[in-house]
């Protein structure tokens, strides 16, 4: 391990090693914690990896404890990486009213430009540049074979980062993504707070708008519960579907009967998503 990377914990699990690590981030100016599952593999082997971006209020812990990904990753030979959702620590600015949908735990995977958030909330740079470099230096990854997925706010992050960084991710999927943040309350609050009032700038961090404006990926898998309490007001997958149809992007949108927004839903379909990524990363 790099001397700059602190091992918080390491446990044998499901035919691999589940680790949690801490490091000092230059991008956010704070300590950052993330988890990595590495399947057993032959010495010298480089493995494909899947990034998982978590949703509002979450840390790496939620999916690490409840995502039920390890067995499938071991069988498919996938490394699984879960970063945090925002910078944290004393002095990191938060929502003035302490709301859950902005500030700590709600970085929205953008690089903020507005004070006081611009100094720390640089989550796009962290997830797409700084953390990948640290992973390459410390884990047996094949950087040419990366996929990205996520849930809710993290689904928004997975879609937008894949669209904004063509060539970095070979596959993309999402669970219950905020599909058009520029048109829903969660996104309007976050994008306005981090990026300012110019809605044209928001389009660069909105999956539906990015596709409408010409960004492309090969294909997308989305699972969405039809009993999700946030479906109609905050998620709006029909807007993503319309944009993909107009752009000719193959979208597999699966409306799952009776499922809500929880990790019961995510864990149920996690193996399907990992198989989707493995097929495209093989």
XYZ file of N, CA and C in Angstrom:
846
model
N 0.824 -1.192 0.000
C 0.000 0.000 0.000
C 0.871 1.260 0.000
N 0.404 2.269 -0.719
C 1.006 3.591 -0.696
C 1.044 4.089 0.750
N 2.134 4.729 1.123
C 2.245 5.236 2.492
C 1.231 6.325 2.788
N 0.662 6.927 1.753
C -0.341 7.970 1.934
C -1.737 7.393 2.145
N -1.868 6.077 2.003
C -3.168 5.419 2.117
C -3.214 4.629 3.430
N -4.155 4.976 4.285
C -4.305 4.303 5.574
C -5.375 3.227 5.481
N -5.055 2.027 5.910
C -6.034 0.944 5.958
C -6.851 1.069 7.240
N -8.141 1.313 7.080
C -9.047 1.411 8.225
C -9.463 0.021 8.683
N -9.761 -0.855 7.704
C -10.119 -2.237 8.022
C -9.882 -3.094 6.791
N -9.686 -4.396 7.024
C -9.508 -5.355 5.941
C -10.045 -6.696 6.413
N -10.990 -7.249 5.640
C -11.641 -8.491 6.047
C -11.769 -9.441 4.871
N -11.560 -10.711 5.142
C -11.810 -11.763 4.172
C -13.319 -11.904 3.988
N -13.778 -11.941 2.735
C -15.219 -12.015 2.482
C -15.485 -12.544 1.084
N -16.344 -13.552 0.973
C -16.890 -14.009 -0.311
C -15.850 -14.262 -1.381
N -14.731 -14.854 -1.001
C -13.705 -15.144 -1.993
C -12.931 -13.920 -2.428
N -12.677 -13.028 -1.486
C -11.917 -11.828 -1.784
C -11.608 -11.069 -0.516
N -11.174 -9.827 -0.676
C -10.827 -8.977 0.455
C -11.633 -7.690 0.400
N -12.349 -7.410 1.494
C -13.090 -6.160 1.610
C -12.287 -5.210 2.491
N -11.861 -4.114 1.897
C -11.075 -3.134 2.632
C -11.759 -1.788 2.692
N -11.431 -1.025 3.731
C -11.847 0.366 3.872
C -10.579 1.182 4.101
N -10.467 2.319 3.401
C -9.218 3.075 3.382
C -9.490 4.570 3.560
N -8.485 5.262 4.097
C -8.573 6.707 4.298
C -7.338 7.368 3.696
N -7.534 8.565 3.149
C -6.392 9.328 2.650
C -6.707 10.815 2.714
N -5.679 11.633 2.612
C -5.846 13.078 2.559
C -6.050 13.484 1.107
N -7.196 14.072 0.808
C -7.530 14.435 -0.564
C -7.079 15.853 -0.889
N -6.330 15.985 -1.972
C -5.972 17.315 -2.461
C -7.170 17.986 -3.120
N -8.042 17.194 -3.733
C -9.197 17.757 -4.439
C -10.166 18.419 -3.476
N -10.466 17.748 -2.357
C -11.452 18.277 -1.421
C -10.832 19.025 -0.249
N -9.527 18.851 -0.031
C -8.883 19.483 1.105
C -9.270 18.860 2.429
N -9.744 17.617 2.398
C -10.206 16.930 3.599
C -9.739 15.473 3.571
N -9.802 14.774 4.704
C -9.658 13.317 4.654
C -10.860 12.726 3.915
N -10.625 11.675 3.147
C -11.709 10.975 2.453
C -11.564 9.477 2.715
N -12.700 8.806 2.866
C -12.742 7.373 3.129
C -13.479 6.681 1.991
N -13.010 5.510 1.590
C -13.665 4.748 0.526
C -13.477 3.265 0.803
N -14.286 2.422 0.155
C -14.139 0.975 0.320
C -13.814 0.330 -1.019
N -13.083 -0.781 -0.954
C -12.685 -1.532 -2.144
C -12.826 -3.024 -1.864
N -13.516 -3.736 -2.735
C -13.529 -5.196 -2.689
C -12.689 -5.719 -3.842
N -11.729 -6.573 -3.516
C -10.849 -7.177 -4.521
C -11.044 -8.686 -4.490
N -11.538 -9.283 -5.581
C -11.678 -10.747 -5.613
C -10.314 -11.424 -5.617
N -10.283 -12.661 -5.175
C -9.071 -13.455 -5.320
C -8.698 -13.532 -6.797
N -7.388 -13.508 -7.068
C -6.932 -13.518 -8.452
C -5.483 -13.998 -8.503
N -5.064 -14.434 -9.665
C -3.692 -14.890 -9.833
C -2.733 -13.706 -9.735
N -1.541 -13.934 -9.182
C -0.552 -12.852 -9.092
C -0.291 -12.219 -10.459
N -0.229 -10.900 -10.492
C 0.028 -10.176 -11.731
C -1.190 -9.888 -12.571
N -2.352 -10.436 -12.206
C -3.574 -10.216 -12.964
C -4.117 -8.817 -12.707
N -4.535 -8.148 -13.757
C -5.210 -6.861 -13.654
C -6.704 -7.084 -13.870
N -7.524 -6.565 -12.966
C -8.956 -6.833 -12.989
C -9.755 -5.609 -13.419
N -10.884 -5.826 -14.092
C -11.793 -4.711 -14.364
C -12.423 -4.221 -13.065
N -12.905 -2.993 -13.086
C -13.478 -2.428 -11.867
C -14.794 -1.728 -12.159
N -15.648 -1.733 -11.143
C -16.919 -1.018 -11.191
C -16.940 -0.008 -10.055
N -17.191 1.243 -10.400
C -17.368 2.305 -9.420
C -18.838 2.353 -9.028
N -19.086 2.494 -7.726
C -20.456 2.640 -7.228
C -20.563 3.972 -6.496
N -21.452 4.848 -6.966
C -21.662 6.158 -6.364
C -22.953 6.136 -5.556
N -22.852 6.512 -4.300
C -23.984 6.414 -3.380
C -24.882 7.652 -3.446
N -26.031 7.537 -2.786
C -27.049 8.572 -2.826
C -27.009 9.498 -1.627
N -27.988 10.387 -1.569
C -28.097 11.392 -0.523
C -28.021 10.768 0.871
N -27.273 11.405 1.731
C -27.046 11.059 3.142
C -26.106 9.876 3.335
N -25.726 9.187 2.270
C -24.934 7.960 2.407
C -23.439 8.249 2.465
N -22.699 7.248 2.923
C -21.246 7.185 2.799
C -20.927 5.880 2.074
N -19.649 5.500 2.050
C -19.270 4.197 1.501
C -19.908 3.052 2.269
N -20.299 3.313 3.521
C -20.751 2.244 4.407
C -22.045 1.598 3.915
N -22.970 2.393 3.383
C -24.294 1.861 3.049
C -24.216 0.705 2.069
N -23.537 0.915 0.956
C -23.459 -0.163 -0.023
C -22.511 -1.261 0.443
N -21.454 -0.899 1.159
C -20.506 -1.904 1.634
C -21.190 -2.885 2.575
N -22.082 -2.384 3.414
C -22.776 -3.240 4.369
C -24.029 -3.893 3.798
N -24.722 -3.217 2.879
C -26.053 -3.669 2.467
C -26.201 -3.954 0.973
N -25.157 -3.737 0.184
C -25.293 -3.847 -1.267
C -25.290 -5.251 -1.821
N -24.783 -6.214 -1.065
C -24.756 -7.618 -1.489
C -24.096 -7.800 -2.862
N -22.926 -7.209 -3.013
C -22.204 -7.241 -4.285
C -21.040 -8.214 -4.290
N -20.544 -8.614 -3.128
C -19.257 -9.311 -3.084
C -19.263 -10.663 -3.778
N -20.291 -11.458 -3.568
C -20.311 -12.785 -4.181
C -20.303 -12.675 -5.707
N -21.139 -11.772 -6.235
C -21.186 -11.590 -7.687
C -19.859 -11.059 -8.212
N -19.247 -10.122 -7.495
C -17.954 -9.589 -7.931
C -16.883 -10.676 -7.934
N -16.893 -11.549 -6.936
C -15.915 -12.633 -6.884
C -16.113 -13.579 -8.059
N -17.364 -13.892 -8.370
C -17.652 -14.805 -9.477
C -17.297 -14.189 -10.826
N -17.494 -12.886 -10.958
C -17.277 -12.205 -12.236
C -15.869 -11.622 -12.368
N -15.108 -11.623 -11.278
C -13.758 -11.065 -11.317
C -13.735 -9.558 -11.409
N -14.620 -8.885 -10.649
C -14.723 -7.428 -10.684
C -14.263 -6.815 -9.366
N -13.425 -5.804 -9.439
C -13.154 -4.961 -8.282
C -14.305 -3.973 -8.129
N -14.713 -3.698 -6.891
C -15.863 -2.837 -6.603
C -15.404 -1.721 -5.678
N -15.579 -0.482 -6.102
C -15.068 0.672 -5.362
C -16.223 1.603 -5.015
N -16.317 1.984 -3.740
C -17.384 2.872 -3.277
C -16.781 4.083 -2.579
N -16.755 5.249 -3.243
C -16.298 6.480 -2.583
C -17.373 7.056 -1.668
N -17.012 8.097 -0.938
C -17.974 8.856 -0.154
C -18.756 9.791 -1.079
N -19.784 10.433 -0.525
C -20.665 11.296 -1.313
C -20.322 12.772 -1.223
N -19.425 13.137 -0.317
C -19.059 14.551 -0.174
C -17.817 14.658 0.689
N -17.165 15.823 0.693
C -16.133 16.053 1.698
C -16.779 16.115 3.076
N -15.974 15.843 4.097
C -16.481 15.887 5.473
C -15.384 16.411 6.387
N -15.805 16.900 7.543
C -14.850 17.351 8.541
C -15.161 18.740 9.046
N -14.459 19.101 10.101
C -14.651 20.421 10.681
C -14.282 21.490 9.678
N -15.127 22.492 9.558
C -14.853 23.589 8.647
C -15.399 23.397 7.256
N -15.889 22.195 6.924
C -16.502 21.985 5.611
C -17.907 22.574 5.645
N -18.244 23.492 4.731
C -19.558 24.136 4.782
C -20.685 23.151 4.530
N -21.801 23.391 5.206
C -22.970 22.537 5.104
C -24.166 23.403 4.755
N -25.301 22.764 4.542
C -26.536 23.510 4.353
C -26.827 24.321 5.613
N -27.197 25.570 5.426
C -27.392 26.463 6.565
C -28.457 25.947 7.517
N -29.462 25.277 6.977
C -30.545 24.756 7.813
C -30.330 23.306 8.203
N -29.208 22.738 7.790
C -28.929 21.344 8.123
C -29.752 20.344 7.340
N -30.250 20.725 6.168
C -31.075 19.830 5.351
C -30.243 18.664 4.828
N -30.910 17.549 4.546
C -30.213 16.333 4.111
C -29.833 16.361 2.637
N -30.445 17.250 1.851
C -30.303 17.176 0.395
C -29.330 18.191 -0.184
N -28.478 18.772 0.655
C -27.464 19.705 0.184
C -26.364 19.770 1.236
N -25.122 19.906 0.792
C -24.012 19.985 1.732
C -23.476 18.619 2.087
N -23.166 18.398 3.365
C -22.549 17.142 3.780
C -23.430 15.956 3.417
N -22.826 14.977 2.746
C -23.559 13.806 2.288
C -24.291 14.009 0.982
N -24.134 15.183 0.369
C -24.918 15.503 -0.834
C -24.092 16.321 -1.820
N -22.938 15.796 -2.190
C -22.041 16.531 -3.068
C -22.439 16.569 -4.524
N -23.347 15.696 -4.949
C -23.898 15.650 -6.303
C -22.850 15.417 -7.392
N -21.632 15.052 -7.025
C -20.594 14.664 -7.996
C -20.300 15.767 -9.007
N -20.310 17.016 -8.512
C -19.917 18.166 -9.320
C -18.752 18.864 -8.634
N -18.054 19.709 -9.382
C -17.064 20.617 -8.811
C -17.754 21.953 -8.586
N -17.994 22.312 -7.331
C -18.705 23.551 -7.020
C -17.889 24.763 -7.461
N -18.598 25.774 -7.890
C -17.960 27.043 -8.274
C -18.385 28.192 -7.372
N -19.395 27.960 -6.525
C -19.937 29.017 -5.681
C -19.360 28.946 -4.270
N -19.060 30.136 -3.706
C -18.626 30.212 -2.320
C -19.816 29.895 -1.406
N -19.573 29.261 -0.268
C -18.279 28.803 0.268
C -17.939 27.374 -0.116
N -18.664 26.791 -1.074
C -18.550 25.357 -1.358
C -17.396 25.010 -2.296
N -16.945 26.001 -3.082
C -15.954 25.722 -4.125
C -14.643 25.193 -3.572
N -14.300 25.546 -2.351
C -13.007 25.129 -1.795
C -12.934 23.633 -1.517
N -14.067 23.013 -1.161
C -14.061 21.602 -0.756
C -14.877 20.687 -1.652
N -15.976 21.186 -2.193
C -16.899 20.311 -2.925
C -16.447 20.166 -4.380
N -15.398 19.365 -4.560
C -14.849 19.107 -5.884
C -14.926 17.601 -6.137
N -16.161 17.110 -6.095
C -16.385 15.669 -6.146
C -16.177 15.085 -7.537
N -16.419 15.848 -8.594
C -16.149 15.313 -9.934
C -14.657 15.074 -10.118
N -13.852 16.041 -9.741
C -12.400 15.861 -9.828
C -11.939 14.710 -8.947
N -12.514 14.621 -7.755
C -12.116 13.550 -6.846
C -12.422 12.176 -7.424
N -13.641 11.998 -7.942
C -14.073 10.672 -8.409
C -13.462 10.305 -9.754
N -13.235 11.271 -10.620
C -12.766 10.945 -11.969
C -11.253 11.055 -12.135
N -10.566 11.747 -11.213
C -9.133 11.948 -11.376
C -8.333 11.484 -10.155
N -8.566 12.119 -9.014
C -7.699 11.855 -7.862
C -7.830 10.428 -7.344
N -9.052 9.993 -7.064
C -9.219 8.652 -6.520
C -8.796 7.568 -7.522
N -9.130 7.668 -8.817
C -8.622 6.654 -9.758
C -7.097 6.537 -9.762
N -6.399 7.655 -9.659
C -4.931 7.590 -9.623
C -4.446 6.847 -8.391
N -5.103 7.076 -7.258
C -4.749 6.375 -6.026
C -5.048 4.885 -6.142
N -6.172 4.550 -6.769
C -6.545 3.142 -6.954
C -5.518 2.431 -7.833
N -5.132 3.048 -8.925
C -4.160 2.443 -9.839
C -2.839 2.173 -9.123
N -2.451 3.076 -8.233
C -1.177 2.931 -7.530
C -1.192 1.841 -6.474
N -2.393 1.396 -6.062
C -2.466 0.505 -4.905
C -3.237 -0.791 -5.122
N -3.936 -0.929 -6.238
C -4.768 -2.102 -6.449
C -4.563 -2.635 -7.872
N -4.850 -3.936 -8.096
C -4.560 -4.566 -9.390
C -5.651 -4.305 -10.434
N -5.789 -3.051 -10.843
C -6.884 -2.675 -11.741
C -6.399 -2.529 -13.180
N -7.303 -2.866 -14.087
C -7.093 -2.636 -15.511
C -7.843 -1.362 -15.865
N -7.139 -0.253 -16.026
C -7.794 1.047 -16.203
C -8.553 1.153 -17.526
N -8.277 0.262 -18.466
C -9.019 0.278 -19.725
C -10.386 -0.369 -19.589
N -10.648 -0.979 -18.431
C -11.928 -1.681 -18.239
C -12.594 -1.192 -16.959
N -13.243 -0.039 -17.069
C -13.939 0.554 -15.937
C -15.418 0.738 -16.263
N -16.271 0.396 -15.302
C -17.687 0.691 -15.394
C -18.096 1.552 -14.227
N -19.279 2.163 -14.321
C -19.745 3.030 -13.247
C -21.248 2.866 -13.070
N -21.660 2.813 -11.804
C -23.071 2.705 -11.469
C -23.322 3.515 -10.207
N -24.574 3.625 -9.795
C -24.877 4.356 -8.580
C -26.363 4.413 -8.337
N -26.710 4.958 -7.173
C -28.100 4.980 -6.730
C -28.548 6.411 -6.472
N -29.709 6.795 -7.017
C -30.342 8.071 -6.719
C -29.413 9.225 -7.111
N -28.938 10.028 -6.152
C -27.933 11.040 -6.474
C -26.720 10.396 -7.127
N -26.346 9.199 -6.667
C -25.228 8.485 -7.266
C -25.536 7.955 -8.650
N -26.816 7.642 -8.915
C -27.217 7.291 -10.273
C -27.060 8.476 -11.201
N -27.467 9.646 -10.714
C -27.196 10.895 -11.456
C -25.703 11.025 -11.715
N -24.883 10.801 -10.683
C -23.445 10.913 -10.854
C -22.897 9.932 -11.875
N -23.339 8.686 -11.809
C -22.857 7.674 -12.746
C -23.185 8.058 -14.183
N -24.417 8.466 -14.424
C -24.836 8.826 -15.775
C -24.083 10.051 -16.280
N -24.025 11.095 -15.466
C -23.400 12.329 -15.942
C -21.894 12.172 -16.116
N -21.231 11.463 -15.206
C -19.785 11.301 -15.355
C -19.451 10.449 -16.571
N -20.260 9.417 -16.836
C -20.029 8.610 -18.032
C -20.224 9.447 -19.295
N -21.233 10.303 -19.281
C -21.500 11.157 -20.443
C -20.451 12.267 -20.588
N -19.946 12.765 -19.474
C -18.994 13.880 -19.506
C -17.547 13.432 -19.748
N -17.272 12.148 -19.511
C -15.895 11.660 -19.640
C -15.856 10.472 -20.604
N -16.140 10.716 -21.872
C -16.183 9.611 -22.841
C -14.833 8.908 -22.908
N -14.904 7.586 -22.903
C -13.694 6.787 -22.951
C -13.189 6.345 -21.598
N -13.598 7.024 -20.521
C -13.117 6.628 -19.192
C -13.873 5.410 -18.664
N -15.171 5.340 -18.987
C -16.005 4.240 -18.517
C -16.564 3.489 -19.714
N -16.373 2.179 -19.711
C -16.851 1.370 -20.827
C -18.307 0.957 -20.640
N -18.828 1.082 -19.429
C -20.210 0.678 -19.160
C -20.799 1.580 -18.093
N -22.141 1.760 -18.139
C -22.806 2.618 -17.177
C -24.198 2.069 -16.889
N -24.568 2.097 -15.604
C -25.916 1.715 -15.198
C -26.306 2.565 -13.999
N -27.567 2.466 -13.584
C -28.020 3.255 -12.441
C -29.235 2.609 -11.795
N -29.332 2.800 -10.483
C -30.518 2.443 -9.715
C -31.244 3.732 -9.343
N -32.500 3.871 -9.748
C -33.336 5.010 -9.353
C -32.608 6.345 -9.486
N -32.035 6.659 -10.649
C -31.245 7.887 -10.747
C -32.108 9.149 -10.744
N -31.537 10.239 -10.260
C -32.114 11.564 -10.499
C -31.783 11.873 -11.957
N -32.733 11.587 -12.840
C -32.440 11.521 -14.275
C -32.371 12.882 -14.948
N -33.026 13.866 -14.374
C -33.057 15.209 -14.964
C -32.987 16.242 -13.851
N -31.842 16.369 -13.183
C -31.774 17.214 -11.990
C -32.134 18.672 -12.226
N -31.948 19.164 -13.447
C -32.317 20.542 -13.733
C -33.807 20.800 -13.727
N -34.610 19.723 -13.621
C -36.068 19.868 -13.677
C -36.767 19.358 -12.421
N -36.012 19.068 -11.345
C -36.628 18.529 -10.125
C -36.062 19.262 -8.905
N -36.796 19.280 -7.795
C -36.372 20.061 -6.624
C -34.995 19.710 -6.079
N -34.681 18.413 -5.936
C -33.358 18.048 -5.427
C -32.257 18.661 -6.282
N -32.387 18.507 -7.594
C -31.351 18.993 -8.493
C -31.291 20.500 -8.568
N -32.436 21.149 -8.582
C -32.447 22.609 -8.645
C -31.747 23.207 -7.429
N -32.006 22.646 -6.260
C -31.353 23.139 -5.045
C -29.845 22.908 -5.114
N -29.434 21.692 -5.476
C -28.011 21.352 -5.472
C -27.244 22.089 -6.563
N -27.741 22.049 -7.780
C -27.015 22.680 -8.879
C -26.985 24.197 -8.710
N -28.083 24.764 -8.223
C -28.086 26.195 -7.960
C -27.110 26.569 -6.856
N -27.072 25.772 -5.802
C -26.190 26.071 -4.679
C -24.725 25.892 -4.998
N -24.396 24.871 -5.776
C -22.998 24.592 -6.091
C -22.488 25.357 -7.313
N -23.372 25.589 -8.278
C -22.924 26.132 -9.567
C -23.453 27.526 -9.866
N -24.392 28.024 -9.067
C -24.947 29.340 -9.321
C -26.246 29.277 -10.108
N -26.763 30.424 -10.459
C -28.105 30.519 -11.020
C -28.236 30.328 -12.514
N -27.140 30.168 -13.246
C -27.194 30.018 -14.703
C -27.598 28.584 -15.064
N -28.840 28.409 -15.481
C -29.341 27.073 -15.777
C -28.647 26.434 -16.979
N -28.067 27.222 -17.843
C -27.319 26.638 -18.961
C -26.108 25.855 -18.453
N -25.491 26.338 -17.366
C -24.368 25.602 -16.783
C -24.831 24.304 -16.145
N -26.054 24.299 -15.627
C -26.578 23.075 -15.021
C -26.667 21.944 -16.038
N -26.901 22.291 -17.304
C -27.087 21.267 -18.334
C -25.856 20.365 -18.472
N -24.699 20.863 -18.092
C -23.471 20.061 -18.172
C -23.412 18.992 -17.081
N -24.368 19.032 -16.142
C -24.387 18.072 -15.037
C -25.773 17.458 -14.884
N -26.435 17.272 -15.997
C -27.802 16.744 -16.048
C -27.826 15.711 -17.172
N -28.041 14.439 -16.839
C -27.920 13.376 -17.845
C -28.862 13.593 -19.016
N -30.115 13.949 -18.740
C -31.074 14.160 -19.814
C -30.623 15.301 -20.706
N -30.198 16.415 -20.115
C -29.755 17.565 -20.897
C -28.473 17.263 -21.668
N -27.548 16.536 -21.052
C -26.312 16.183 -21.752
C -26.603 15.384 -23.017
N -27.529 14.434 -22.923
C -27.893 13.643 -24.099
C -28.577 14.520 -25.133
N -29.477 15.379 -24.702
C -30.140 16.302 -25.626
C -29.127 17.196 -26.338
N -28.021 17.507 -25.651
C -27.008 18.403 -26.211
C -25.891 17.674 -26.945
N -26.023 16.343 -27.100
C -25.094 15.621 -27.967
C -24.173 14.626 -27.309
N -24.143 14.530 -25.981
C -23.285 13.543 -25.320
C -23.831 12.138 -25.558
N -22.949 11.157 -25.655
C -23.368 9.800 -25.994
C -22.601 8.757 -25.172
N -23.285 7.657 -24.868
C -22.669 6.433 -24.362
C -23.227 5.283 -25.193
N -22.587 4.119 -25.090
C -22.997 2.996 -25.937
C -24.390 2.495 -25.581
N -24.660 2.327 -24.291
C -25.967 1.866 -23.825
C -26.057 2.096 -22.325
N -27.261 1.991 -21.793
C -27.506 2.287 -20.376
C -28.499 1.264 -19.827
N -28.253 0.813 -18.596
C -29.211 0.007 -17.848
C -29.695 0.812 -16.650
N -31.013 0.929 -16.477
C -31.599 1.593 -15.311
C -32.665 0.687 -14.713
N -32.572 0.456 -13.405
C -33.645 -0.191 -12.662
C -34.317 0.847 -11.782
N -35.644 0.818 -11.790
C -36.434 1.779 -11.030
C -37.629 1.080 -10.399
N -37.794 1.228 -9.091
C -38.959 0.665 -8.431
C -40.199 1.504 -8.685
N -41.324 0.848 -8.990
C -42.530 1.636 -9.268
C -43.237 2.079 -7.987
N -42.779 1.590 -6.817
C -43.313 2.056 -5.538
C -42.349 3.028 -4.851
N -41.405 3.541 -5.590
C -40.430 4.502 -5.070
C -41.134 5.813 -4.733
N -41.003 6.262 -3.491
C -41.710 7.454 -3.047
C -41.210 8.733 -3.711
N -40.036 8.673 -4.358
C -39.473 9.857 -5.000
C -39.652 9.850 -6.522
N -40.283 8.830 -7.049
C -40.323 8.603 -8.491
C -40.884 9.793 -9.264
N -42.079 10.233 -8.921
C -42.766 11.234 -9.732
C -42.160 12.625 -9.608
N -41.747 12.990 -8.391
C -41.296 14.367 -8.174
C -39.808 14.563 -8.412
N -38.970 13.575 -8.044
C -37.529 13.806 -8.011
C -36.721 13.027 -9.047
N -37.226 11.902 -9.538
C -36.395 11.004 -10.342
C -36.649 11.140 -11.842
N -37.874 11.101 -12.269
C -38.307 11.382 -13.641
C -37.580 10.555 -14.716
N -37.566 9.230 -14.606
C -36.874 8.412 -15.610
C -37.466 8.535 -17.003
N -38.737 8.946 -17.113
C -39.353 9.104 -18.428
C -38.663 10.188 -19.255
N -38.076 11.189 -18.591
C -37.357 12.237 -19.312
C -36.060 11.691 -19.896
N -35.368 10.850 -19.136
C -34.170 10.182 -19.653
C -34.533 9.266 -20.802
N -35.629 8.528 -20.672
C -36.048 7.608 -21.729
C -36.334 8.362 -23.021
N -37.006 9.501 -22.928
C -37.315 10.288 -24.120
C -36.045 10.808 -24.776
N -35.088 11.275 -23.961
C -33.830 11.781 -24.516
C -33.041 10.670 -25.190
N -32.991 9.494 -24.570
C -32.274 8.361 -25.168
C -32.929 7.920 -26.468
N -34.255 7.886 -26.491
C -34.963 7.486 -27.711
C -34.665 8.452 -28.855
N -34.678 9.742 -28.554
C -34.405 10.736 -29.595
C -32.962 10.670 -30.084
N -32.038 10.294 -29.182
C -30.616 10.248 -29.526
C -30.183 8.898 -30.083
N -31.051 7.906 -30.018
C -30.684 6.571 -30.482
C -29.774 5.823 -29.534
N -29.799 6.168 -28.241
C -29.018 5.449 -27.238
C -29.852 4.300 -26.692
N -29.405 3.067 -26.822
C -30.166 1.947 -26.264
C -30.263 2.064 -24.735
N -31.468 2.209 -24.236
C -31.723 2.302 -22.800
C -32.583 1.116 -22.390
N -32.087 0.321 -21.450
C -32.891 -0.722 -20.818
C -33.413 -0.154 -19.510
N -34.669 0.286 -19.509
C -35.306 0.853 -18.322
C -36.288 -0.162 -17.783
N -35.975 -0.734 -16.622
C -36.797 -1.788 -16.041
C -37.559 -1.221 -14.837
N -38.867 -1.107 -14.977
C -39.709 -0.674 -13.871
C -40.049 -1.910 -13.037
N -39.585 -1.921 -11.805
C -39.688 -3.114 -10.968
C -40.890 -2.999 -10.026
N -41.899 -3.852 -10.206
C -43.154 -3.734 -9.445
C -42.948 -3.910 -7.937
N -43.461 -2.950 -7.173
C -43.483 -3.063 -5.719
C -42.231 -2.612 -5.007
N -41.165 -2.285 -5.744
C -39.901 -1.912 -5.098
C -39.843 -0.418 -4.812
N -39.198 -0.075 -3.670
C -39.085 1.314 -3.252
C -37.675 1.833 -3.526
N -37.231 2.809 -2.740
C -35.954 3.494 -2.977
C -34.822 2.929 -2.116
N -35.067 1.853 -1.406
C -34.154 1.402 -0.364
C -33.095 0.426 -0.885
N -32.209 0.026 0.039
C -31.198 -0.968 -0.304
C -31.776 -2.374 -0.450
N -32.998 -2.608 0.001
C -33.653 -3.871 -0.328
C -33.804 -3.973 -1.851
N -34.169 -2.862 -2.469
C -34.291 -2.795 -3.930
C -32.922 -2.933 -4.601
N -31.969 -2.142 -4.143
C -30.650 -2.156 -4.778
C -30.015 -3.542 -4.694
N -30.033 -4.134 -3.516
C -29.384 -5.429 -3.345
C -30.053 -6.517 -4.174
N -31.355 -6.372 -4.428
C -32.078 -7.373 -5.222
C -31.553 -7.436 -6.647
N -31.197 -6.277 -7.205
C -30.805 -6.219 -8.614
C -29.317 -5.929 -8.814
N -28.558 -5.916 -7.732
C -27.130 -5.629 -7.835
C -26.411 -6.645 -8.729
N -26.702 -7.927 -8.567
C -26.011 -8.938 -9.374
C -26.308 -8.766 -10.855
N -27.532 -8.362 -11.195
C -27.874 -8.096 -12.592
C -27.001 -6.979 -13.160
N -26.832 -5.921 -12.381
C -26.021 -4.793 -12.860
C -24.563 -5.183 -12.998
N -24.053 -5.951 -12.057
C -22.658 -6.356 -12.154
C -22.436 -7.272 -13.359
N -23.406 -8.136 -13.655
C -23.279 -8.969 -14.846
C -23.317 -8.122 -16.114
N -24.157 -7.096 -16.120
C -24.218 -6.147 -17.243
C -22.836 -5.516 -17.476
N -22.213 -5.050 -16.393
C -20.899 -4.433 -16.527
C -19.854 -5.456 -16.951
N -19.879 -6.634 -16.347
C -18.880 -7.648 -16.684
C -18.909 -7.997 -18.151
N -20.113 -8.074 -18.726
C -20.232 -8.406 -20.151
C -19.579 -7.354 -21.037
N -19.611 -6.111 -20.586
C -19.046 -5.005 -21.376
C -17.580 -4.732 -21.046
N -17.109 -5.275 -19.937
C -15.724 -5.080 -19.533
C -14.841 -6.282 -19.824
N -15.439 -7.346 -20.359
C -14.671 -8.571 -20.595
C -13.751 -8.407 -21.792
